[in-house]
mmCIF file of C-alpha atoms in Angstrom:
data_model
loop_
_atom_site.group_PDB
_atom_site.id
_atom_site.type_symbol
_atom_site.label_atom_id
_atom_site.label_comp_id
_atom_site.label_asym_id
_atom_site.label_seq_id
_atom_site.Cartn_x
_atom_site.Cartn_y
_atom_site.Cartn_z
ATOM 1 C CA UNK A 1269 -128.704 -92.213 -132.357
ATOM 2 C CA UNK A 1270 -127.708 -88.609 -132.158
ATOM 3 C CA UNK A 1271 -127.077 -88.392 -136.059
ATOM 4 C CA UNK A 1272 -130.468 -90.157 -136.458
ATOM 5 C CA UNK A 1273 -131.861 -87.741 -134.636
ATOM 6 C CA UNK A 1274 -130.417 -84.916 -136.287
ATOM 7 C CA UNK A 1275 -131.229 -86.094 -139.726
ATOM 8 C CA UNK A 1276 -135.216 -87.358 -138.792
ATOM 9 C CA UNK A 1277 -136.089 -83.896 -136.300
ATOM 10 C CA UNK A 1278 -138.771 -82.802 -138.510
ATOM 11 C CA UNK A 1279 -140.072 -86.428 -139.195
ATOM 12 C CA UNK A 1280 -140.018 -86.981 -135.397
ATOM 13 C CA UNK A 1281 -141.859 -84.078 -134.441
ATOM 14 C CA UNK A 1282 -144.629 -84.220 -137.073
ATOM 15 C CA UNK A 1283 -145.195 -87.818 -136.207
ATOM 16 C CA UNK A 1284 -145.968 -86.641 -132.715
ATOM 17 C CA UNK A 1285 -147.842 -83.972 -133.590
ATOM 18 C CA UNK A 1286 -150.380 -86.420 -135.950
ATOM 19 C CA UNK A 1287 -150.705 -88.214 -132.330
ATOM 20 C CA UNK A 1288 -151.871 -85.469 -130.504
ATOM 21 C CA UNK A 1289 -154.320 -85.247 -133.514
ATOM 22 C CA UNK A 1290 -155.810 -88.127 -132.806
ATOM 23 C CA UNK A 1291 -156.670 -87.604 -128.915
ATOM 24 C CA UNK A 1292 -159.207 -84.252 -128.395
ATOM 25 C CA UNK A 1293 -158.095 -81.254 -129.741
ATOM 26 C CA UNK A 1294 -156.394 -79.058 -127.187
ATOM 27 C CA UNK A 1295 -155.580 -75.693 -128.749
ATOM 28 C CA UNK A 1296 -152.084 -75.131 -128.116
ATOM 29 C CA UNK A 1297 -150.130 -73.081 -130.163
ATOM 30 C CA UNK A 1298 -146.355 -73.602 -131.321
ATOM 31 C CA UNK A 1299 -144.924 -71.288 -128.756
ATOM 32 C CA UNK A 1300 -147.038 -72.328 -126.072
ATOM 33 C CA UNK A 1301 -145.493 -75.958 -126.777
ATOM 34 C CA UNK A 1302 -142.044 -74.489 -127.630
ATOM 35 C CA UNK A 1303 -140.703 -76.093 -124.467
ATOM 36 C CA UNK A 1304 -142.098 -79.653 -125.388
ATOM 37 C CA UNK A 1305 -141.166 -82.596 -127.645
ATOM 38 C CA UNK A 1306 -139.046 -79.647 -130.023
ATOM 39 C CA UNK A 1307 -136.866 -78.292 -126.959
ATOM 40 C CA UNK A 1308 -136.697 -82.035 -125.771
ATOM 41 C CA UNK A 1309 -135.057 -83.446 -128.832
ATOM 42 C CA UNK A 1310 -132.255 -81.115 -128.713
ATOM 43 C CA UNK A 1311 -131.182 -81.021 -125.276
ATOM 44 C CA UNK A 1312 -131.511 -85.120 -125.855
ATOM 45 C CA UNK A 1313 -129.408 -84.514 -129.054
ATOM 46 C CA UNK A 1314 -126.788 -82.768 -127.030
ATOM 47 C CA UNK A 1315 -126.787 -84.768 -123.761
ATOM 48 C CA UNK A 1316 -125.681 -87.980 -126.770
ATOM 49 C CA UNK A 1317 -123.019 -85.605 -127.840
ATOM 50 C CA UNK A 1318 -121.507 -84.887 -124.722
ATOM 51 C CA UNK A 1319 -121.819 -88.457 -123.800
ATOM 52 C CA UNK A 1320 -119.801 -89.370 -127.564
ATOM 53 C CA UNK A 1321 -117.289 -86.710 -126.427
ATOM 54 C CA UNK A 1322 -116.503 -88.813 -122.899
ATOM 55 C CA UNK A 1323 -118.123 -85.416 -121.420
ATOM 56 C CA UNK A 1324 -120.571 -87.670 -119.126
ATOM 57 C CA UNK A 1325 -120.397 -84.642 -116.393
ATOM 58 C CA UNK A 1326 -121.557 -82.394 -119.518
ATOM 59 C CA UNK A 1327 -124.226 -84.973 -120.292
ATOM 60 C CA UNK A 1328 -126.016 -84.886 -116.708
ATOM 61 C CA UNK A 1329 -125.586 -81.000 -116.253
ATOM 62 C CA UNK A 1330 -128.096 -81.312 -119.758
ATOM 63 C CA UNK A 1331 -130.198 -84.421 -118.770
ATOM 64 C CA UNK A 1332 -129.813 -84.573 -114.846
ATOM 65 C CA UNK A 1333 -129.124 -87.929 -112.874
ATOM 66 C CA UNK A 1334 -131.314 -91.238 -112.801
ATOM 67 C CA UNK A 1335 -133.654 -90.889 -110.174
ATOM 68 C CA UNK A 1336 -133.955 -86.894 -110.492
ATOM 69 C CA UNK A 1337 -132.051 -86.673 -107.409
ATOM 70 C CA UNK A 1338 -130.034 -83.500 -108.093
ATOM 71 C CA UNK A 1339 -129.983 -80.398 -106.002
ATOM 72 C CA UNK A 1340 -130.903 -78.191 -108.476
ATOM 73 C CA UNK A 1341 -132.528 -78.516 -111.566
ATOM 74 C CA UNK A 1342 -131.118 -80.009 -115.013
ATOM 75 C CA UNK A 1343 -131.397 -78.113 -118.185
ATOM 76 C CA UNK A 1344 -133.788 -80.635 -119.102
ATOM 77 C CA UNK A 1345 -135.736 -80.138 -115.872
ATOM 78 C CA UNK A 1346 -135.832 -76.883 -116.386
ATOM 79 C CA UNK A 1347 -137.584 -76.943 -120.057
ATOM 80 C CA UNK A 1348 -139.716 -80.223 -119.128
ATOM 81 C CA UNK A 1349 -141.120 -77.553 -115.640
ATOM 82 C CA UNK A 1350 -142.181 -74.991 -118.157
ATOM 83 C CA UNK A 1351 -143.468 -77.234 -120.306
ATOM 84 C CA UNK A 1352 -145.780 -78.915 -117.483
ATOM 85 C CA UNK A 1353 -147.318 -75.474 -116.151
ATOM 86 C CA UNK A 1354 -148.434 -74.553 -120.118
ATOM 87 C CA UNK A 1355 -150.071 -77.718 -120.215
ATOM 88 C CA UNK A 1356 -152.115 -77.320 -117.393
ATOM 89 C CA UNK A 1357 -153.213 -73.753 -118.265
ATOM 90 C CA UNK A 1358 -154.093 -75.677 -121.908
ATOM 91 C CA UNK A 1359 -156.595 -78.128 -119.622
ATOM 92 C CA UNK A 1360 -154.566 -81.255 -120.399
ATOM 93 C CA UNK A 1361 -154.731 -83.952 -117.920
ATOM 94 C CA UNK A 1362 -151.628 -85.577 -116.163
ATOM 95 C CA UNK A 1363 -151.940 -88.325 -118.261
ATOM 96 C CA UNK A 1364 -151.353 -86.237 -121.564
ATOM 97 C CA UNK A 1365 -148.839 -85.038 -120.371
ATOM 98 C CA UNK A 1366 -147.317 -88.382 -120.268
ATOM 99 C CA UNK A 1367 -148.462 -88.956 -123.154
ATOM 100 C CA UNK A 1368 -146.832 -85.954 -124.956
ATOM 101 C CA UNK A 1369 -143.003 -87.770 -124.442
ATOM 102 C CA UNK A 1370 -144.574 -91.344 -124.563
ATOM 103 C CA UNK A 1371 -145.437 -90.255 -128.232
ATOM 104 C CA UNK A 1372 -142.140 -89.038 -128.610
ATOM 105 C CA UNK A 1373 -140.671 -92.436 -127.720
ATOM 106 C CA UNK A 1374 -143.326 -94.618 -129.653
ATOM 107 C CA UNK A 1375 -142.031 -92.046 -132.811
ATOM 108 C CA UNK A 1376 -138.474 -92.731 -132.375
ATOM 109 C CA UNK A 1377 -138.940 -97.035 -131.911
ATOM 110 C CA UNK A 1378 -140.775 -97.079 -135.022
ATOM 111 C CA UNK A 1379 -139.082 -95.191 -137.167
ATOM 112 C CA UNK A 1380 -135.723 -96.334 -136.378
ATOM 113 C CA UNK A 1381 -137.263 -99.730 -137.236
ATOM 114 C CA UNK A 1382 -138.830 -98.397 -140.495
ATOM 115 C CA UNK A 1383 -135.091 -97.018 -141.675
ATOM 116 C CA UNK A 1384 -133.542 -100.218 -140.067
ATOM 117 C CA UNK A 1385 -131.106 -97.646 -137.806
ATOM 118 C CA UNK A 1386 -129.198 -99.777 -134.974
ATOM 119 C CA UNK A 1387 -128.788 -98.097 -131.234
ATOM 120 C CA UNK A 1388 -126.814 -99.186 -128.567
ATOM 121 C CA UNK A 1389 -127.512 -100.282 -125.435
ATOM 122 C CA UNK A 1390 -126.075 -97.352 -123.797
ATOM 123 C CA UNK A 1391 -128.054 -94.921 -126.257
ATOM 124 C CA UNK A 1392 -131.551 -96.642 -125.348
ATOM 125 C CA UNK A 1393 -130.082 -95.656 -121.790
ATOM 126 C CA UNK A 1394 -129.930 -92.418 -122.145
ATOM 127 C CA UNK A 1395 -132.957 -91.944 -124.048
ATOM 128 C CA UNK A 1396 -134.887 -93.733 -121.369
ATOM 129 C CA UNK A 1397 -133.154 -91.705 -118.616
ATOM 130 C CA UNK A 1398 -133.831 -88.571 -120.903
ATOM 131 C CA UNK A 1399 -137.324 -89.883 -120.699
ATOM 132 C CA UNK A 1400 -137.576 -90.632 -117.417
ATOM 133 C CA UNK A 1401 -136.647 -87.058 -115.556
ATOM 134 C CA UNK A 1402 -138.366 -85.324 -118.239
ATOM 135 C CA UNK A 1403 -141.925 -86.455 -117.824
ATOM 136 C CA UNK A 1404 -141.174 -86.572 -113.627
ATOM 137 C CA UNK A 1405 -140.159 -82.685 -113.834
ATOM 138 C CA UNK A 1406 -142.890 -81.935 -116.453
ATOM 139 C CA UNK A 1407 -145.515 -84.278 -113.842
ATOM 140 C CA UNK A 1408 -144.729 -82.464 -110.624
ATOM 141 C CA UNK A 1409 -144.713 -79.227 -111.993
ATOM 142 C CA UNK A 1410 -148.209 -79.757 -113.512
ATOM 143 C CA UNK A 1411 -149.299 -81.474 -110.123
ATOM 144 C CA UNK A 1412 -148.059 -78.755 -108.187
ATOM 145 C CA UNK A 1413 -149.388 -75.632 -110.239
ATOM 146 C CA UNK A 1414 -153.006 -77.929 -110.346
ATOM 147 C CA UNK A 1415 -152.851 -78.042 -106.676
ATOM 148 C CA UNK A 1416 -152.588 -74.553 -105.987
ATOM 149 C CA UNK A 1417 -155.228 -73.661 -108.713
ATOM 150 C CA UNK A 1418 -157.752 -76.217 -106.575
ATOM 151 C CA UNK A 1419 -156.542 -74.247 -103.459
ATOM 152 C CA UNK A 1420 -156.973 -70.785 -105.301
ATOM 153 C CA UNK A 1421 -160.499 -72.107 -106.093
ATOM 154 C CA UNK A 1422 -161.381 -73.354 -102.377
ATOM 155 C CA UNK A 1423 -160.097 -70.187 -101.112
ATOM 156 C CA UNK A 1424 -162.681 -67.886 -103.986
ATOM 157 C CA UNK A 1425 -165.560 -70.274 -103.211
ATOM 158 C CA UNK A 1426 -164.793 -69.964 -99.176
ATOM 159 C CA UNK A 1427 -164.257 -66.207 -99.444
ATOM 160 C CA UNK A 1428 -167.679 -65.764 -101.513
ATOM 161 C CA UNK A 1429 -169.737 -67.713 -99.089
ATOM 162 C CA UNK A 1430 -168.264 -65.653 -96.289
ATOM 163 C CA UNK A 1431 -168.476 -62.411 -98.185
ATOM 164 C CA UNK A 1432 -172.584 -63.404 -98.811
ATOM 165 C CA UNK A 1433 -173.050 -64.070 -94.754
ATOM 166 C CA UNK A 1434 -171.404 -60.880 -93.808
ATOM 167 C CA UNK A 1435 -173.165 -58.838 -97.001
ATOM 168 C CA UNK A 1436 -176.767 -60.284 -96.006
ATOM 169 C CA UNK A 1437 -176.059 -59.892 -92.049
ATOM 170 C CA UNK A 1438 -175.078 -56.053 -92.880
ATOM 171 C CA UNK A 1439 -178.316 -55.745 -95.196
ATOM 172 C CA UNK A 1440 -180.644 -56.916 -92.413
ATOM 173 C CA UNK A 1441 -179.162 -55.169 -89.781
ATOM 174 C CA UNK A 1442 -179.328 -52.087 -91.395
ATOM 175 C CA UNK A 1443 -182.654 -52.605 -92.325
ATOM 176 C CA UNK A 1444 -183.644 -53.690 -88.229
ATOM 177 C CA UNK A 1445 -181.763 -49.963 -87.109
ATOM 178 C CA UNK A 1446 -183.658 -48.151 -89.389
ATOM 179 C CA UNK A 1447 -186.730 -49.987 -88.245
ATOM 180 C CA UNK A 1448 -185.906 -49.391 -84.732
ATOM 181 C CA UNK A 1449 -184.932 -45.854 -84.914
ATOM 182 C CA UNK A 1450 -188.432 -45.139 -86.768
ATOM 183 C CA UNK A 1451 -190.090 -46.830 -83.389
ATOM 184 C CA UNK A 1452 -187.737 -45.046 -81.558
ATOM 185 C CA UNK A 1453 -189.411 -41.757 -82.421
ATOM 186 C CA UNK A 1454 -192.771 -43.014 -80.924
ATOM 187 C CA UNK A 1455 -194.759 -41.916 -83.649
ATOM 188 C CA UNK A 1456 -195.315 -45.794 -84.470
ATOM 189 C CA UNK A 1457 -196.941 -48.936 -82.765
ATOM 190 C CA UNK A 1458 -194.705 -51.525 -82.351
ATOM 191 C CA UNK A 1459 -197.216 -54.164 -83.424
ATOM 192 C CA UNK A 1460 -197.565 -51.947 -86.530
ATOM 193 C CA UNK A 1461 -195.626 -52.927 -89.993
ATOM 194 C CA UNK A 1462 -192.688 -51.059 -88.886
ATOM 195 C CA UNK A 1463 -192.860 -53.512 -85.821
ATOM 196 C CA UNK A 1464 -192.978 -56.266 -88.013
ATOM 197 C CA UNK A 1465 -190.142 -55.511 -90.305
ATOM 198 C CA UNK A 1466 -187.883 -54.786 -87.288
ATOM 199 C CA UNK A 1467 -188.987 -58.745 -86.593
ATOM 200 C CA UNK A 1468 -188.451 -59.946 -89.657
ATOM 201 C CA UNK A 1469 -184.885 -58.263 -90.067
ATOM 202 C CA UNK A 1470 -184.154 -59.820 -86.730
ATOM 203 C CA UNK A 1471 -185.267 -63.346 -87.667
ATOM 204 C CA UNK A 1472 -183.550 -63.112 -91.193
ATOM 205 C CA UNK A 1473 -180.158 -62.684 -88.704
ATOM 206 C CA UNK A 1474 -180.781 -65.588 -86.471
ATOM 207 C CA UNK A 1475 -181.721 -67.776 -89.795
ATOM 208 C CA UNK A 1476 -178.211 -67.100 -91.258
ATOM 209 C CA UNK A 1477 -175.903 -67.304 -87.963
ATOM 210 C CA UNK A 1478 -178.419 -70.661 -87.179
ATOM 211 C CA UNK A 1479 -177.462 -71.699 -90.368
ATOM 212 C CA UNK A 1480 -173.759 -70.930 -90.637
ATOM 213 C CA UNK A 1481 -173.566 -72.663 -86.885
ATOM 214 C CA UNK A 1482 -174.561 -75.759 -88.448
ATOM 215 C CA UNK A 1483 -172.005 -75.574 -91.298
ATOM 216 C CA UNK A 1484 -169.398 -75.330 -88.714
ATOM 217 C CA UNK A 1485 -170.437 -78.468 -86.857
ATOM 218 C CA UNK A 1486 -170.692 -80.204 -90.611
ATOM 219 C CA UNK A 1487 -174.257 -80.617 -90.095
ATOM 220 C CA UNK A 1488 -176.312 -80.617 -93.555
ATOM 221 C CA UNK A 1489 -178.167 -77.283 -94.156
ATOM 222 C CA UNK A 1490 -181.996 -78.097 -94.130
ATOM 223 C CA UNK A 1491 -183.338 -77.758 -97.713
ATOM 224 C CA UNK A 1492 -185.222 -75.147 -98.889
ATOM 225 C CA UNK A 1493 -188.600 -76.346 -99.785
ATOM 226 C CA UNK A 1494 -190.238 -74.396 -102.789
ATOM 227 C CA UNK A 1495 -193.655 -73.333 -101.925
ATOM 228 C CA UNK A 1496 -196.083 -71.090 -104.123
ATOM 229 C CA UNK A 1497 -196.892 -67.400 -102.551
ATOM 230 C CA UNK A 1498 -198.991 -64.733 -102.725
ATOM 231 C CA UNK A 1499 -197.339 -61.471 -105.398
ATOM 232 C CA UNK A 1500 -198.697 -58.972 -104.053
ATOM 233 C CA UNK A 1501 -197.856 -59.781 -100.811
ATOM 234 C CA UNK A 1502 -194.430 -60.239 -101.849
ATOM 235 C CA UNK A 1503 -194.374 -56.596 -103.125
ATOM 236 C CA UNK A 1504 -196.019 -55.530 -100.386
ATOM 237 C CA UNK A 1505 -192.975 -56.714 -97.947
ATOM 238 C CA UNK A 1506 -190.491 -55.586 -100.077
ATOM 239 C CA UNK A 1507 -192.132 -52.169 -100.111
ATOM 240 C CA UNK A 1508 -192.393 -52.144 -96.536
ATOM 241 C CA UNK A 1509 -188.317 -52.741 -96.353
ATOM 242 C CA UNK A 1510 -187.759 -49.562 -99.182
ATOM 243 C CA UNK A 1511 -189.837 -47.420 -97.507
ATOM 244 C CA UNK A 1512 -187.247 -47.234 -94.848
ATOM 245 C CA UNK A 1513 -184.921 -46.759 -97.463
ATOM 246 C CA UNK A 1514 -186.375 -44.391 -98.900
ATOM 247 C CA UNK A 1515 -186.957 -42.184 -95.985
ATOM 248 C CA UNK A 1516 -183.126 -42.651 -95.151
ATOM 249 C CA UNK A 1517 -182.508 -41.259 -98.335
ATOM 250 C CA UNK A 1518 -185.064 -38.259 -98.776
ATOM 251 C CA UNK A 1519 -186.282 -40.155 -102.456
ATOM 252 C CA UNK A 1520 -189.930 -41.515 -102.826
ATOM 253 C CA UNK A 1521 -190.899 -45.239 -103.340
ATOM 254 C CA UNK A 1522 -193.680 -46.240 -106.035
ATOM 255 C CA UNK A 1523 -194.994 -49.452 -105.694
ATOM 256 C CA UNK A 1524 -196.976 -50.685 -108.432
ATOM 257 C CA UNK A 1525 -200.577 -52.295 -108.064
ATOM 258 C CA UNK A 1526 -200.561 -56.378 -109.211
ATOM 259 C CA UNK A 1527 -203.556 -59.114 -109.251
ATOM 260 C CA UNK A 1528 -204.570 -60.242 -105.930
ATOM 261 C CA UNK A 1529 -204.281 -64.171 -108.133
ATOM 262 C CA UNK A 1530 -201.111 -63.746 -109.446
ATOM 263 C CA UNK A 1531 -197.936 -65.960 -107.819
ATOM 264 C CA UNK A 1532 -194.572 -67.211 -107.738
ATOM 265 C CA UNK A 1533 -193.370 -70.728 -106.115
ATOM 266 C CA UNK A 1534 -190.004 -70.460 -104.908
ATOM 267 C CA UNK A 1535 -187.496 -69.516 -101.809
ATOM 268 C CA UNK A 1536 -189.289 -66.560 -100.662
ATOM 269 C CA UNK A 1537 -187.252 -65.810 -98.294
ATOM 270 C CA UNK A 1538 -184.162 -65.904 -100.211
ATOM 271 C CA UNK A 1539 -186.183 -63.997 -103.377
ATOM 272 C CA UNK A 1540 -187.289 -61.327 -100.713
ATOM 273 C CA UNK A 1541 -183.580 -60.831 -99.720
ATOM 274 C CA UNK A 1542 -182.683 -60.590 -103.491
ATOM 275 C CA UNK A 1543 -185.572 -58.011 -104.014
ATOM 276 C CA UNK A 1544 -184.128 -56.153 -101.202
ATOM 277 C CA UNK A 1545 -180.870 -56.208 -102.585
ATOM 278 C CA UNK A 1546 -182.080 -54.865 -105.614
ATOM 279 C CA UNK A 1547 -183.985 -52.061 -103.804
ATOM 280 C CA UNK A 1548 -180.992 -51.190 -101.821
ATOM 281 C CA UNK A 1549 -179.076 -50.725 -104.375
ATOM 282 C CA UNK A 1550 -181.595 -48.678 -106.370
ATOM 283 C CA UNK A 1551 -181.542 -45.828 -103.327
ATOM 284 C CA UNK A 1552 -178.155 -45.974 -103.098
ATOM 285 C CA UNK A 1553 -177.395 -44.811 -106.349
ATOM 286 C CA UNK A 1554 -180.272 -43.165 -107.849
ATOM 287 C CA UNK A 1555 -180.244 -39.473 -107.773
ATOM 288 C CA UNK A 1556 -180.996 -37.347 -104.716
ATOM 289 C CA UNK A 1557 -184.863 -36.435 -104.488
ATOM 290 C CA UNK A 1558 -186.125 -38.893 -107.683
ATOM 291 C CA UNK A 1559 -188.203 -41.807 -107.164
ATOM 292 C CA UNK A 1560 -187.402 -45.939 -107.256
ATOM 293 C CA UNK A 1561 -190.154 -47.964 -108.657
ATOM 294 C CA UNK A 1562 -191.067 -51.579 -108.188
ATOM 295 C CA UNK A 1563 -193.582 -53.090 -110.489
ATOM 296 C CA UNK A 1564 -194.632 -56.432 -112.147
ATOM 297 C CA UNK A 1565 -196.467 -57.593 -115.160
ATOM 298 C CA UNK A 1566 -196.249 -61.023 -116.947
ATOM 299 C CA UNK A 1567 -195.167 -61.828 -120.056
ATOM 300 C CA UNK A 1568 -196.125 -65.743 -121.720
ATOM 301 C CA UNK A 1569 -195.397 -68.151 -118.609
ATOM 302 C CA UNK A 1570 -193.152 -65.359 -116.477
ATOM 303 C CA UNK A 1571 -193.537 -62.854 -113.728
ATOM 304 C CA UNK A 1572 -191.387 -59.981 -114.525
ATOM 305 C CA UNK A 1573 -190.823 -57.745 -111.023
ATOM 306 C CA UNK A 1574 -188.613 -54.733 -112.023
ATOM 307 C CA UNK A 1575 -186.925 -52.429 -109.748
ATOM 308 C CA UNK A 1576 -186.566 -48.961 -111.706
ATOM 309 C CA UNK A 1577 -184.253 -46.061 -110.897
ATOM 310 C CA UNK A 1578 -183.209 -42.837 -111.724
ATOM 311 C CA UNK A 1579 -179.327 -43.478 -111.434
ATOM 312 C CA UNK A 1580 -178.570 -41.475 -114.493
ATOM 313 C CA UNK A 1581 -177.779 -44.744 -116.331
ATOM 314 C CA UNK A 1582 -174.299 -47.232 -115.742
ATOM 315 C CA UNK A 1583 -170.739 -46.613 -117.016
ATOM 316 C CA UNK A 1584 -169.472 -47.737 -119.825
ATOM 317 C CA UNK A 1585 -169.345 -51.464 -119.671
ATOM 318 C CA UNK A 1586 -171.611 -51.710 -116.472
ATOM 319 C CA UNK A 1587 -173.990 -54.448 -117.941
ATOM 320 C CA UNK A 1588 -170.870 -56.995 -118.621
ATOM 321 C CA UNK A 1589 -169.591 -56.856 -114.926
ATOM 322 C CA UNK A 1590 -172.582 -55.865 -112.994
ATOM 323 C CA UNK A 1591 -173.156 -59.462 -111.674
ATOM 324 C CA UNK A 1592 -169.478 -60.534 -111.225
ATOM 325 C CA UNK A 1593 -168.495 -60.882 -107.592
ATOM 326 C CA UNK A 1594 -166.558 -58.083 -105.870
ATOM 327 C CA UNK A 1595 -167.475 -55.640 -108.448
ATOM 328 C CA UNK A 1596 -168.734 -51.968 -107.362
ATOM 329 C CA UNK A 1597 -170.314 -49.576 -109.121
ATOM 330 C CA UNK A 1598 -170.003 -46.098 -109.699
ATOM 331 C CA UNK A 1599 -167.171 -46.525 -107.659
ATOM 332 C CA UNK A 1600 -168.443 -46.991 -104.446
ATOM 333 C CA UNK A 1601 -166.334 -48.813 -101.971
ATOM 334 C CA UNK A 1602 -169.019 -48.896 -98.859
ATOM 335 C CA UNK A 1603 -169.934 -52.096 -99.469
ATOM 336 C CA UNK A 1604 -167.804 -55.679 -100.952
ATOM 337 C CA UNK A 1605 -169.741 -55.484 -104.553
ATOM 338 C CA UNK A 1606 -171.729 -59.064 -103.475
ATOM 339 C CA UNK A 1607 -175.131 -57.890 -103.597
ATOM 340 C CA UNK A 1608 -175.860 -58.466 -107.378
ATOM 341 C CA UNK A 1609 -174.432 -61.493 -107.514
ATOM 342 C CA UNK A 1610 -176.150 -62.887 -104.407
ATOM 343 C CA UNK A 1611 -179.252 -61.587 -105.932
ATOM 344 C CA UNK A 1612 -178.408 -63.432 -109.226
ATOM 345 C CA UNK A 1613 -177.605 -66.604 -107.697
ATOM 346 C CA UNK A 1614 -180.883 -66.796 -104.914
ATOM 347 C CA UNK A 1615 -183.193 -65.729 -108.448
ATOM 348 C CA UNK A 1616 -181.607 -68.606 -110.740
ATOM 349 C CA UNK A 1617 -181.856 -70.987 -108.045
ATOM 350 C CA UNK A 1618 -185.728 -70.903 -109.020
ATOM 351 C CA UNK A 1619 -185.672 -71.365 -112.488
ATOM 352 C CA UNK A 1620 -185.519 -67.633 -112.909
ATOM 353 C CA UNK A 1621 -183.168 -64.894 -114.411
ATOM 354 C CA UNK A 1622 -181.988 -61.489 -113.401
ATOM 355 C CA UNK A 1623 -181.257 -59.121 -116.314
ATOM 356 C CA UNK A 1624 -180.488 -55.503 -116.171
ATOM 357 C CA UNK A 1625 -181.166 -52.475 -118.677
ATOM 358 C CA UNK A 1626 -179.261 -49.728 -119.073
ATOM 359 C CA UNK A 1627 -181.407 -46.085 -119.393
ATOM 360 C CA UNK A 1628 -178.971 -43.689 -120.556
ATOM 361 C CA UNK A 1629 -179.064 -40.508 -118.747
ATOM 362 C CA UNK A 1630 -182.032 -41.567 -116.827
ATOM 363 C CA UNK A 1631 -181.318 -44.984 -114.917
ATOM 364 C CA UNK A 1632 -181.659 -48.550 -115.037
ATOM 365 C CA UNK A 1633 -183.792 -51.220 -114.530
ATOM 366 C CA UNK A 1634 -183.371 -54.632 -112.426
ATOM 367 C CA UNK A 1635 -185.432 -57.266 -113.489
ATOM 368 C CA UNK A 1636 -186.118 -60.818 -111.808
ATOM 369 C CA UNK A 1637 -187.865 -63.476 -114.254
ATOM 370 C CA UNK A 1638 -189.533 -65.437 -112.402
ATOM 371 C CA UNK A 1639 -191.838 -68.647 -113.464
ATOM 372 C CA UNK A 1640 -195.661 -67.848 -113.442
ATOM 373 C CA UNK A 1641 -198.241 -68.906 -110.964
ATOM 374 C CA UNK A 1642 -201.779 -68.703 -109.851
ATOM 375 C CA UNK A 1643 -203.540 -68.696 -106.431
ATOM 376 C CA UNK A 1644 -206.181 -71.290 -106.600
#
């Protein structure tokens, strides 16, 4: 066997590489696979020649013992572990990677039956047990790197969901103290629509905790029915929110005038926290003493509400990350770089989109596409 291996390599491995053909395509390249079927063959090649030389010690230092029971290791273990992580950053399944040595095996039956070349018992032995640890080393290697990409996965999805509880508790709470600290002066009713953003910032907070104690006690979350709503009156709330803002800040808030008949159907609640995201942002990062401005118009079958500041425009690159998770701009580190991409994900939850536009050297613009509606 070992000479007909020797003599057949190329044969071998471009037979197996005309039966990968035939299954999807899976773009590896010929270093990426270096540790596969090419690798295997010679450290099978050699484990035979030990074996011919009476070297059987020799032989399992290359192949390792039936059953894969050694301490440490083989040099075929080895090769075969490498070879099962590359697959599974390649997205094969476990059963390709059985596959990719089954193919191997299939390649070596039939053509020693095509050139009619004998093996022995003990060489089908070998192969088999060649076989056998290679595809177990190559299997639990690819199990065990899968495994902790799932748990890398969990862990991202778990720490996102917490990171959008704590971001939108921080954003309504800050919104309720500056609410309360403009009562506080007593310049302003409490009934009045300073009142009644303090209430609504306080409600928001016992929505989210309600709804994160259900989560705990594996409850289902109540779904969020779509309803249709008044624009203007969406604005209008918003504006009410950035005024504080605004005053916080020492910059001025334009809000522009829509039709009374124009509406959206949606979440409001959750589109009114990812307007206020947007707004929040916009006074963070505009320039001292300029002006934010939120306005609508429609466009075909689409409400287009843009938030407008005068930021000075975004760094290089800034429109390719600004909706990524965990990404700050301009630097800032006050917050965890969630906002955007909670805004993003509450706006194309209804069947809308949230773009930005870069202004160099003035600002940007934030706009949420929403899907057109009319009060009847």
């Amino acid at each position: 066997m070992r000479g007909f291996l020797l003599n057949n390599r190329d044969e071998l491995i471009q037979r197996c590489k005309d039966k990968v053909a035939l299954r999807p395509a899976r773009g590896a390249t010929r270093e990426q696979l270096s540790n596969g079927i090419p690798m295997f063959l010679d450290q099978l090649t050699r484990t035979l020649a030990a074996e011919d030389d009476g070297d059987a010690a020799g032989g399992l230092r290359i192949s390792g013992p039936s059953g894969g029971d050694a301490a440490a290791l083989s040099e075929m273990g080895v090769s075969a572990t490498v070879h099962g992580g590359e697959l599974l950053g390649l997205g094969y399944t476990v059963d390709q990677v059985v596959h990719d040595y089954g193919d191997l095996c299939q390649a070596i039956t039939d053509l020693a039956v095509e050139r009619d070349a004998p093996f022995s018992v003990e060489q089908f032995r070998t192969l088999n047990l060649c076989l056998d640890n290679a595809i177990a080393d190559a299997v639990t290697e690819f199990a065990a790197q899968r495994d902790l990409e799932v748990a890398r996965r969990q862990a991202e999805e778990e720490n996102q969901r917490l990171g959008f509880l704590a971001h939108e508790l921080r954003n309504h709470l800050h919104v309720a103290k500056l609410a309360f600290a403009a009562l506080e002066s007593g310049r302003l009713p409490v009934g009045g629509s300073t009142g009644a953003v303090l209430k609504r910032s306080l409600g928001s907070m016992e929505s989210l905790i309600d709804h994160l104690l259900a989560a705990v006690r594996d409850a289902a979350r109540a779904p969020l029915h779509p309803r249709i709503f008044c624009l203007a009156t969406f604005l209008a709330d918003a504006g009410r929110v950035a005024e504080l803002y605004a005053t916080d800040t020492g910059c001025t808030l334009r809000v522009a005038e829509v039709d009374a008949n124009l509406a959206v159907e949606g979440n409001r609640e959750l589109l009114l926290a990812a307007l206020g995201n947007l707004l929040q942002n916009a006074f963070k990062f505009t320039r001292p003493s300029t002006e934010v401005a939120l306005h609508a118009h429609t466009s075909g079958g689409w409400i287009n509400i843009g938030v407008e500041d005068c930021c000075g425009g975004l760094p290089a690159g800034g429109v390719d990350t600004m909706f990524k998770p965990f990404q700050q701009g301009f630097n800032d580190k006050r917050g965890l770089g969630l906002g955007l991409s909670i805004a993003q994900r509450s706006v194309e939850a209804d069947r809308g989109q949230l773009t930005v536009q870069d202004l160099p050297g003035k600002g940007c613009v934030f706009t949420m596409c929403l899907p057109l509606q009319t009060l009847a």
